[in-house]
Short mmCIF file of C-alpha atoms in Angstrom, two decimals:
data_model
loop_
_atom_site.label_atom_id
_atom_site.label_comp_id
_atom_site.label_asym_id
_atom_site.label_seq_id
_atom_site.Cartn_x
_atom_site.Cartn_y
_atom_site.Cartn_z
CA MET G 1 -1.58 -19.96 -26.38
CA ASN G 2 -4.70 -20.02 -28.49
CA TYR G 3 -6.80 -17.46 -26.63
CA ILE G 4 -8.42 -14.98 -28.96
CA PHE G 5 -8.88 -11.51 -27.56
CA GLN G 6 -12.23 -10.01 -28.36
CA TYR G 7 -12.31 -6.45 -27.20
CA GLY G 8 -15.65 -5.65 -28.83
CA VAL G 9 -17.59 -6.94 -25.84
CA VAL G 10 -15.62 -4.65 -23.57
CA TRP G 11 -16.30 -1.53 -25.64
CA ASP G 12 -20.01 -2.35 -25.56
CA ASN G 13 -19.93 -2.10 -21.77
CA PHE G 14 -17.43 0.75 -21.55
CA GLY G 15 -20.06 3.05 -20.04
CA ALA G 16 -20.48 0.75 -17.07
CA LEU G 17 -16.69 0.66 -16.55
CA MET G 18 -16.61 4.43 -16.66
CA GLU G 19 -19.30 4.60 -13.97
CA GLY G 20 -17.16 2.26 -11.92
CA ALA G 21 -14.12 4.52 -12.46
CA TRP G 22 -16.17 7.51 -11.33
CA LEU G 23 -17.21 5.64 -8.15
CA THR G 24 -13.59 4.67 -7.55
CA PHE G 25 -12.57 8.31 -7.83
CA GLN G 26 -15.32 9.46 -5.51
CA LEU G 27 -14.52 6.76 -2.91
CA GLY G 28 -10.85 7.74 -3.13
CA VAL G 29 -11.54 11.42 -2.59
CA PHE G 30 -13.97 10.91 0.30
CA ALA G 31 -11.78 8.33 2.01
CA PHE G 32 -8.79 10.62 1.67
CA GLY G 33 -10.75 13.62 2.92
CA GLY G 34 -12.03 11.73 5.95
CA GLY G 35 -8.58 10.29 6.53
CA ILE G 36 -7.05 13.81 6.54
CA LEU G 37 -9.53 14.93 9.24
CA ILE G 38 -8.77 11.90 11.43
CA GLY G 39 -5.07 12.25 10.68
CA LEU G 40 -4.99 15.92 11.69
CA VAL G 41 -6.77 15.25 14.96
CA CYS G 42 -4.74 12.15 15.81
CA ALA G 43 -1.43 13.67 14.82
CA SER G 44 -2.06 16.73 16.99
CA ILE G 45 -3.04 14.52 19.91
CA LYS G 46 0.01 12.34 19.43
CA THR G 47 2.29 15.40 19.32
CA TYR G 48 0.76 17.67 21.95
CA GLY G 49 -1.90 15.66 23.75
CA PRO G 50 -1.96 14.19 27.25
CA PHE G 51 -0.47 10.74 27.87
CA PRO G 52 -3.59 8.52 27.97
CA LEU G 53 -4.91 9.99 24.73
CA ARG G 54 -1.52 9.54 23.10
CA LEU G 55 -1.59 5.90 24.10
CA LEU G 56 -5.03 5.53 22.57
CA VAL G 57 -3.90 7.05 19.27
CA ASP G 58 -0.81 4.85 19.29
CA GLY G 59 -2.98 1.76 19.74
CA TYR G 60 -5.25 2.86 16.89
CA VAL G 61 -2.39 3.49 14.52
CA VAL G 62 -0.48 0.31 15.37
CA PHE G 63 -3.57 -1.90 15.15
CA ILE G 64 -4.84 -0.47 11.85
CA THR G 65 -1.45 -0.43 10.09
CA ASN G 66 -0.72 -4.02 11.09
CA THR G 67 -3.93 -5.67 9.93
CA PRO G 68 -5.20 -5.97 6.38
CA ALA G 69 -7.72 -3.44 5.09
CA LEU G 70 -9.74 -6.34 3.73
CA ILE G 71 -10.16 -7.84 7.23
CA GLN G 72 -11.20 -4.48 8.65
CA ILE G 73 -13.82 -4.08 5.98
CA TYR G 74 -15.00 -7.70 6.43
CA PHE G 75 -15.29 -6.92 10.13
CA LEU G 76 -17.55 -4.01 9.40
CA TYR G 77 -19.52 -5.89 6.77
CA PHE G 78 -19.97 -9.32 8.42
CA GLY G 79 -19.37 -8.47 12.06
CA LEU G 80 -21.29 -5.36 12.85
CA PRO G 81 -24.77 -6.57 11.74
CA GLU G 82 -24.58 -8.96 14.70
CA LEU G 83 -24.53 -5.96 17.01
CA GLY G 84 -27.55 -4.50 15.24
CA VAL G 85 -25.60 -1.99 13.14
CA ARG G 86 -26.44 -2.36 9.47
CA TRP G 87 -24.68 -0.28 6.83
CA SER G 88 -24.78 -0.45 3.04
CA ASN G 89 -21.85 -1.90 1.17
CA GLU G 90 -20.58 1.51 0.12
CA ALA G 91 -20.79 2.82 3.68
CA CYS G 92 -18.84 -0.15 4.97
CA VAL G 93 -16.04 0.35 2.43
CA LEU G 94 -15.98 4.09 2.94
CA ILE G 95 -15.79 3.88 6.75
CA GLY G 96 -13.20 1.13 6.58
CA LEU G 97 -11.12 3.17 4.15
CA VAL G 98 -11.41 6.36 6.20
CA LEU G 99 -10.27 4.54 9.34
CA ASN G 100 -7.43 2.89 7.43
CA ALA G 101 -6.30 6.10 5.67
CA GLY G 102 -6.56 7.95 8.97
CA ALA G 103 -3.98 5.75 10.58
CA TYR G 104 -1.43 6.14 7.77
CA LEU G 105 -2.11 9.87 7.51
CA THR G 106 -1.55 10.24 11.24
CA MET G 107 1.97 8.98 10.72
CA ILE G 108 2.58 11.16 7.67
CA LEU G 109 1.20 14.32 9.26
CA ARG G 110 3.02 13.71 12.52
CA ALA G 111 6.29 13.64 10.61
CA GLY G 112 5.29 17.00 9.18
CA PHE G 113 4.40 18.35 12.64
CA LEU G 114 7.79 17.27 13.98
CA SER G 115 9.65 18.92 11.11
CA VAL G 116 8.79 22.43 12.39
CA ARG G 117 11.78 23.65 14.38
CA GLN G 118 11.76 25.68 17.55
CA ASN G 119 14.07 28.22 15.84
CA GLU G 120 11.41 29.11 13.30
CA ILE G 121 8.89 29.84 16.00
CA GLU G 122 11.47 31.93 17.78
CA ALA G 123 12.15 33.86 14.58
CA GLY G 124 8.41 34.53 14.36
CA LEU G 125 8.34 35.74 17.98
CA THR G 126 11.25 38.07 17.26
CA LEU G 127 9.20 39.67 14.48
CA GLY G 128 6.34 40.12 16.94
CA PHE G 129 3.98 37.57 15.40
CA SER G 130 0.89 36.60 17.37
CA ILE G 131 -0.04 32.92 17.75
CA VAL G 132 -2.48 33.17 14.85
CA GLN G 133 0.12 34.83 12.66
CA GLN G 134 2.67 32.15 13.59
CA ILE G 135 0.21 29.43 12.54
CA ARG G 136 -0.79 31.29 9.42
CA TYR G 137 2.63 32.35 8.14
CA ILE G 138 5.10 29.84 9.59
CA ILE G 139 3.65 26.58 10.76
CA VAL G 140 0.99 25.82 8.14
CA PRO G 141 3.18 26.62 5.09
CA HIS G 142 6.08 24.70 6.57
CA ILE G 143 4.00 21.61 7.33
CA ALA G 144 2.20 21.74 4.04
CA LYS G 145 5.45 21.95 2.14
CA ALA G 146 7.03 19.07 4.05
CA VAL G 147 4.04 16.81 3.85
CA TYR G 148 2.49 17.54 0.43
CA PRO G 149 4.50 15.04 -1.69
CA ALA G 150 3.75 12.19 0.68
CA LEU G 151 0.07 13.16 0.73
CA ALA G 152 -0.09 13.26 -3.05
CA ASN G 153 1.44 9.80 -3.25
CA PHE G 154 -0.87 8.48 -0.58
CA PHE G 155 -3.95 9.77 -2.37
CA VAL G 156 -3.03 7.63 -5.36
CA VAL G 157 -2.46 4.62 -3.05
CA VAL G 158 -5.86 5.08 -1.41
CA MET G 159 -7.63 5.52 -4.69
CA VAL G 160 -6.10 2.39 -6.25
CA MET G 161 -5.28 -0.07 -3.54
CA GLY G 162 -7.91 0.90 -1.02
CA THR G 163 -11.02 1.16 -3.18
CA SER G 164 -10.35 -2.02 -5.12
CA VAL G 165 -10.86 -3.97 -1.85
CA GLY G 166 -14.46 -2.80 -1.96
CA ALA G 167 -15.07 -5.10 -4.94
CA LEU G 168 -14.92 -8.07 -2.59
CA ILE G 169 -18.03 -7.02 -0.62
CA GLY G 170 -19.97 -6.08 -3.70
CA VAL G 171 -19.32 -2.40 -4.27
CA ASP G 172 -19.51 -1.65 -8.02
CA GLU G 173 -16.42 0.39 -8.34
CA LEU G 174 -13.97 -0.18 -11.19
CA THR G 175 -12.70 -3.62 -10.10
CA GLY G 176 -16.16 -4.64 -8.96
CA GLN G 177 -17.68 -3.68 -12.30
CA ALA G 178 -15.00 -5.70 -14.07
CA ILE G 179 -15.80 -8.75 -11.95
CA ASN G 180 -19.56 -8.34 -12.51
CA LEU G 181 -19.30 -7.82 -16.25
CA SER G 182 -16.74 -10.47 -16.98
CA SER G 183 -18.61 -13.13 -14.97
CA ILE G 184 -21.49 -12.75 -17.46
CA ASN G 185 -19.52 -13.75 -20.60
CA TYR G 186 -16.19 -14.98 -19.17
CA ARG G 187 -14.04 -12.52 -21.11
CA TRP G 188 -11.90 -12.03 -18.01
CA LEU G 189 -8.58 -11.21 -19.64
CA GLU G 190 -10.09 -8.54 -21.88
CA TYR G 191 -11.99 -6.83 -19.06
CA PHE G 192 -9.13 -6.90 -16.61
CA SER G 193 -6.54 -5.62 -19.09
CA VAL G 194 -8.83 -2.72 -20.01
CA VAL G 195 -9.50 -2.01 -16.30
CA ALA G 196 -5.79 -2.06 -15.55
CA ALA G 197 -5.30 0.51 -18.32
CA ILE G 198 -8.11 2.66 -16.88
CA TYR G 199 -6.47 2.52 -13.46
CA VAL G 200 -3.13 3.58 -14.95
CA VAL G 201 -4.76 6.53 -16.72
CA LEU G 202 -6.80 7.51 -13.69
CA THR G 203 -3.85 7.52 -11.27
CA PHE G 204 -1.65 9.23 -13.87
CA VAL G 205 -4.12 12.05 -14.26
CA ALA G 206 -4.50 12.28 -10.47
CA SER G 207 -0.79 12.41 -9.78
CA ILE G 208 -0.06 14.94 -12.57
CA GLY G 209 -2.92 17.10 -11.30
CA LEU G 210 -1.65 16.88 -7.73
CA ALA G 211 1.90 17.65 -8.84
CA LEU G 212 0.72 20.78 -10.66
CA ILE G 213 -1.35 21.94 -7.69
CA GLY G 214 1.66 21.39 -5.46
CA ARG G 215 3.79 23.41 -7.79
CA TRP G 216 1.41 26.35 -7.82
CA VAL G 217 0.16 26.43 -4.30
CA PHE G 218 2.97 25.11 -2.17
CA ARG G 219 5.94 25.59 -4.48
CA VAL G 220 7.06 21.98 -4.08
CA GLN G 221 8.31 19.57 -6.67
CA VAL G 222 6.21 16.43 -6.60
CA LYS G 223 7.69 13.45 -8.40
CA ILE G 224 5.42 12.19 -11.19
CA PHE G 225 7.70 9.48 -12.47
CA MET T 1 -23.83 -10.31 21.80
CA GLU T 2 -24.92 -13.37 23.79
CA ARG T 3 -24.47 -15.36 20.64
CA ILE T 4 -20.80 -14.37 20.48
CA ILE T 5 -20.13 -15.25 24.08
CA GLU T 6 -21.94 -18.52 23.65
CA GLN T 7 -19.80 -19.36 20.58
CA ILE T 8 -16.42 -18.65 22.14
CA PRO T 9 -15.75 -22.16 23.57
CA ARG T 10 -16.99 -23.73 20.31
CA PHE T 11 -14.77 -21.52 18.20
CA PHE T 12 -11.47 -21.78 20.02
CA THR T 13 -11.08 -25.55 19.60
CA ALA T 14 -7.81 -27.23 18.80
CA ASP T 15 -9.05 -28.09 15.31
CA ASN T 16 -9.89 -24.51 14.38
CA MET T 17 -6.66 -23.18 15.84
CA ALA T 18 -4.60 -25.78 13.96
CA LEU T 19 -6.42 -24.74 10.79
CA LEU T 20 -5.64 -21.10 11.41
CA LEU T 21 -2.02 -21.80 12.19
CA GLN T 22 -1.65 -23.77 9.01
CA SER T 23 -3.14 -21.02 6.90
CA ALA T 24 -1.03 -18.42 8.69
CA GLY T 25 1.96 -20.52 7.65
CA LEU T 26 0.77 -20.47 4.10
CA THR T 27 0.40 -16.67 4.22
CA LEU T 28 3.95 -16.31 5.51
CA ALA T 29 5.30 -18.77 2.95
CA MET T 30 3.66 -16.92 0.11
CA THR T 31 4.89 -13.54 1.31
CA LEU T 32 8.42 -14.80 1.90
CA ALA T 33 8.74 -16.66 -1.40
CA GLY T 34 7.14 -13.83 -3.41
CA CYS T 35 9.14 -11.04 -1.82
CA LEU T 36 12.50 -12.87 -1.99
CA ILE T 37 12.12 -13.82 -5.65
CA GLY T 38 10.72 -10.36 -6.37
CA PHE T 39 13.68 -8.70 -4.64
CA CYS T 40 16.23 -10.66 -6.67
CA LEU T 41 14.41 -9.95 -9.94
CA ALA T 42 14.12 -6.26 -8.96
CA LEU T 43 17.93 -6.16 -8.59
CA VAL T 44 18.19 -7.49 -12.14
CA LEU T 45 15.65 -4.93 -13.31
CA VAL T 46 17.55 -2.06 -11.73
CA TYR T 47 20.80 -3.36 -13.27
CA LEU T 48 19.17 -3.41 -16.69
CA ARG T 49 17.63 0.00 -16.16
CA GLN T 50 20.98 1.52 -15.39
CA THR T 51 22.69 0.15 -18.50
CA PRO T 52 24.51 3.08 -20.04
CA GLY T 53 24.67 3.83 -23.75
CA LYS T 54 22.25 4.79 -26.53
CA TRP T 55 21.51 1.24 -27.67
CA ALA T 56 19.98 0.44 -24.29
CA THR T 57 17.31 3.16 -24.45
CA PRO T 58 14.48 0.77 -25.37
CA LEU T 59 15.57 -1.49 -22.48
CA ARG T 60 15.40 1.42 -20.06
CA ILE T 61 12.01 2.47 -21.39
CA ILE T 62 10.66 -1.05 -20.92
CA CYS T 63 11.92 -1.20 -17.33
CA ILE T 64 10.49 2.23 -16.41
CA THR T 65 7.16 1.43 -18.04
CA TYR T 66 6.94 -1.83 -16.12
CA VAL T 67 7.54 -0.15 -12.79
CA GLU T 68 5.19 2.73 -13.55
CA ILE T 69 2.38 0.48 -14.72
CA PHE T 70 2.43 -2.07 -11.92
CA ARG T 71 2.70 0.55 -9.24
CA ARG T 72 -0.55 2.02 -10.46
CA ILE T 73 -2.71 -1.10 -10.74
CA PRO T 74 -4.51 -2.52 -7.69
CA PHE T 75 -3.10 -5.85 -6.46
CA LEU T 76 -6.54 -7.42 -6.92
CA VAL T 77 -6.47 -6.65 -10.62
CA VAL T 78 -2.96 -8.08 -10.92
CA ILE T 79 -4.10 -11.28 -9.23
CA TYR T 80 -7.03 -11.70 -11.65
CA LEU T 81 -4.89 -10.93 -14.68
CA VAL T 82 -2.21 -13.42 -13.63
CA LEU T 83 -4.84 -16.05 -12.75
CA PHE T 84 -6.67 -15.88 -16.06
CA PHE T 85 -3.56 -15.48 -18.16
CA ILE T 86 -1.84 -18.49 -16.62
CA GLN T 87 -4.98 -20.57 -16.74
CA THR T 88 -5.26 -19.98 -20.48
CA VAL T 89 -1.58 -20.91 -20.96
CA ALA T 90 -1.18 -23.73 -18.44
CA SER T 91 -4.54 -24.82 -17.17
CA ASN T 92 -3.22 -27.07 -14.39
CA ALA T 93 -1.04 -24.54 -12.60
CA SER T 94 -1.55 -24.58 -8.85
CA LEU T 95 -3.28 -21.66 -7.16
CA PHE T 96 -0.36 -21.23 -4.78
CA SER T 97 2.10 -20.72 -7.62
CA ILE T 98 -0.27 -18.24 -9.23
CA ALA T 99 -0.38 -16.30 -5.95
CA VAL T 100 3.39 -16.30 -5.68
CA ILE T 101 3.78 -15.15 -9.26
CA SER T 102 1.40 -12.25 -8.77
CA ILE T 103 3.18 -11.27 -5.56
CA CYS T 104 6.48 -11.38 -7.47
CA ILE T 105 5.21 -9.23 -10.29
CA TYR T 106 4.06 -6.66 -7.78
CA ALA T 107 7.11 -6.87 -5.58
CA ILE T 108 9.47 -6.29 -8.50
CA ALA T 109 7.80 -2.95 -9.31
CA TYR T 110 7.93 -1.68 -5.74
CA THR T 111 11.32 -2.96 -4.63
CA ALA T 112 12.96 -1.80 -7.88
CA GLU T 113 12.22 1.77 -6.78
CA ILE T 114 13.55 1.08 -3.29
CA ILE T 115 16.76 -0.41 -4.64
CA ARG T 116 17.21 2.37 -7.16
CA GLY T 117 16.87 4.94 -4.38
CA GLY T 118 19.50 3.06 -2.35
CA LEU T 119 21.94 2.79 -5.24
CA GLU T 120 21.57 6.46 -6.11
CA SER T 121 22.44 7.46 -2.57
CA VAL T 122 26.00 6.14 -3.04
CA PRO T 123 28.29 9.02 -4.01
CA ALA T 124 29.08 9.11 -7.74
CA THR T 125 32.79 9.46 -7.03
CA GLN T 126 32.79 5.84 -5.86
CA MET T 127 31.64 4.71 -9.31
CA ASP T 128 34.29 6.93 -10.94
CA ALA T 129 36.95 5.28 -8.74
CA ALA T 130 35.69 1.88 -9.77
CA LYS T 131 35.81 2.87 -13.42
CA ALA T 132 39.37 4.13 -12.94
CA MET T 133 40.30 0.75 -11.58
CA ASN T 134 38.74 -0.87 -14.63
CA PHE T 135 35.99 -2.71 -12.73
CA SER T 136 33.22 -4.12 -14.84
CA ARG T 137 29.66 -2.83 -14.17
CA LEU T 138 28.55 -6.02 -12.45
CA ARG T 139 31.62 -6.07 -10.25
CA THR T 140 31.13 -2.42 -9.33
CA LEU T 141 27.54 -3.19 -8.36
CA LEU T 142 28.34 -6.26 -6.32
CA THR T 143 31.48 -5.10 -4.55
CA ILE T 144 31.14 -1.34 -4.30
CA THR T 145 27.62 0.04 -4.72
CA LEU T 146 25.48 -2.64 -3.08
CA PRO T 147 27.49 -3.00 0.14
CA GLN T 148 27.19 0.74 0.67
CA ALA T 149 23.55 0.82 -0.32
CA TRP T 150 22.32 -2.01 2.00
CA PRO T 151 21.61 0.28 5.01
CA ILE T 152 19.37 2.44 2.84
CA ILE T 153 17.67 -0.48 1.09
CA ILE T 154 16.96 -2.87 3.95
CA PRO T 155 14.53 -0.89 6.20
CA PRO T 156 12.05 0.12 3.49
CA ALA T 157 12.34 -3.32 1.94
CA ILE T 158 11.30 -4.90 5.25
CA ALA T 159 8.48 -2.39 5.52
CA PHE T 160 7.33 -3.46 2.09
CA ALA T 161 7.47 -7.16 2.98
CA VAL T 162 5.39 -6.40 6.05
CA SER T 163 2.83 -4.56 3.94
CA PHE T 164 2.72 -7.65 1.78
CA ILE T 165 1.75 -9.91 4.69
CA LYS T 166 -1.38 -7.80 4.75
CA ASP T 167 -1.88 -7.59 1.02
CA THR T 168 -1.94 -11.38 0.64
CA ALA T 169 -5.37 -11.16 2.21
CA LEU T 170 -6.57 -10.36 -1.30
CA VAL T 171 -5.27 -13.69 -2.62
CA SER T 172 -8.05 -15.41 -0.71
CA GLN T 173 -10.25 -14.27 -3.59
CA ILE T 174 -8.80 -16.86 -6.00
CA GLY T 175 -9.17 -19.63 -3.44
CA VAL T 176 -5.76 -20.09 -1.83
CA PHE T 177 -6.35 -21.48 1.66
CA GLU T 178 -4.74 -18.62 3.57
CA LEU T 179 -5.98 -16.76 6.63
CA THR T 180 -8.68 -14.59 5.09
CA PHE T 181 -10.07 -17.50 3.11
CA ARG T 182 -10.30 -19.56 6.32
CA GLY T 183 -12.01 -16.66 8.00
CA LYS T 184 -14.70 -16.48 5.37
CA GLU T 185 -15.04 -20.25 5.52
CA LEU T 186 -15.53 -20.22 9.28
CA ASN T 187 -17.95 -17.29 8.97
CA ASN T 188 -19.97 -19.30 6.45
CA GLN T 189 -20.02 -22.20 8.88
CA GLY T 190 -22.06 -20.03 11.18
CA TYR T 191 -19.52 -18.60 13.53
CA SER T 192 -19.99 -14.97 14.47
CA GLY T 193 -18.29 -12.51 12.12
CA ILE T 194 -16.93 -10.38 14.96
CA LEU T 195 -15.30 -13.40 16.58
CA VAL T 196 -13.89 -14.84 13.37
CA PHE T 197 -12.57 -11.67 11.81
CA GLY T 198 -11.33 -10.38 15.14
CA THR T 199 -9.27 -13.55 15.59
CA ILE T 200 -8.01 -13.36 11.99
CA ALA T 201 -7.04 -9.73 12.47
CA MET T 202 -5.11 -10.71 15.63
CA CYS T 203 -3.28 -13.41 13.67
CA TYR T 204 -2.23 -10.89 11.04
CA PHE T 205 -1.24 -8.48 13.80
CA LEU T 206 0.96 -11.11 15.52
CA MET T 207 2.72 -11.80 12.22
CA SER T 208 3.20 -8.26 11.06
CA PHE T 209 3.86 -6.34 14.32
CA PRO T 210 7.19 -8.01 15.29
CA LEU T 211 8.43 -7.57 11.72
CA SER T 212 7.49 -3.92 11.55
CA MET T 213 9.20 -3.40 14.94
CA LEU T 214 12.31 -5.04 13.43
CA GLY T 215 12.05 -2.68 10.47
CA GLN T 216 11.82 0.38 12.73
CA TYR T 217 14.75 -0.83 14.84
CA LEU T 218 16.89 -1.41 11.75
CA GLU T 219 15.88 1.97 10.42
CA LYS T 220 17.18 3.58 13.59
CA ARG T 221 20.33 1.44 13.63
CA LEU T 222 21.25 1.79 10.01
CA ALA T 223 20.05 5.33 9.24
CA THR T 224 22.50 7.87 7.95
CA PRO T 225 23.45 10.63 10.36
CA ARG T 226 21.60 13.16 8.22
CA SER T 227 18.24 11.59 8.74
CA GLN T 228 18.98 10.74 12.37
CA ARG T 229 18.89 14.29 13.61
CA THR T 230 16.50 14.67 16.50
CA SER T 231 13.40 16.68 15.89
CA ARG T 232 12.13 18.95 18.64
CA LYS T 233 8.60 19.61 19.54
CA ILE T 234 7.29 22.98 18.65
CA TRP T 235 5.50 25.22 21.11
CA ARG T 236 7.35 24.02 24.15
CA THR T 237 6.45 26.39 26.93
#
């Protein structure tokens, strides 16, 4: 192999890559936040809701989890303009990711909802807790503790796997920046190895941060390695 | 909207459907080949990672670093890295083989963790017994640990393979003629995006849904009694 690595050209454009990394982080956070909202609503419907609504949520979850995120985003990007709905690239990716994350988070949160036992509620009733107190002192801490490690892992998944799909419809997040920059001077290997390293650092910082938060707030051990 | 309805008979022709079926086959072939090879290599990786002794520390560190790095890089970046690396080494490698290699690289990292979890669920006393009977490490793995670990390994491994049917959509970016690539091609030919990508999504759904059902069924069948306990709804009035 007689390919000569020239990293100089990458360091010249490092600022642009960092902007991409920042956009990746933002997209990840917003997609995850929106996904949590959808997930909470859908998981409560699936656990306590009436039958037709439950069926609807089931359909949503099954359809989203069994089709690629890329196709969903292509659908929003290429399909919706035909119906007269026109969104920017970033909006398409964000909405696609929120819908996608919402489906997975529904499943994760539902598992958490189901992990609360009747006995615990009864114990609360014995102590004379009101409904609000039951939610505040028993249900929320229990669910948070059960679900937090999965959520922390899923945040990393959304931030890495999810947002990189956006590069394919022209969002300048980390992967998109790498594609843009390297198609100017064809130093593909250099750009993509540096970008891979940035991704590793980014997710490492994110998962360590989330693990520490989990340790302080919810007293759970989140696996970093 | 009228445009879509007007296009339906033109879109669902035998030619287009044959094309889609062919590319769906390619998607499945890529997933199957990549995941099977990846699974076997992941077994080797786990075996190497569990080598006891001080001299094997660098080996263990290499294995852990590999898993940790590739679980944190988007699949798209892995595809590009493999593509450009292989094209500088062997410029006439086929795109299909490049896709399979990148799937393998990725599958190793993920299935290694699944396999390790399965192996660690086997009680340590079993390994002590094997040691007492003077079994070698390989023989212990093949005849004692693995047979007991299969029920734990198989369901998540199938779930992973299913997720890979979907992730291969990204391979379209390097020009392998699989479903997503066909979809973009048809879209460029002037067919409506809603129609094309709706059909493609249905194709993926038809491939992945039966498999994920199988995974869920196996999970119920093979699960250990501990995880099988029924969970009750809260707030039952």
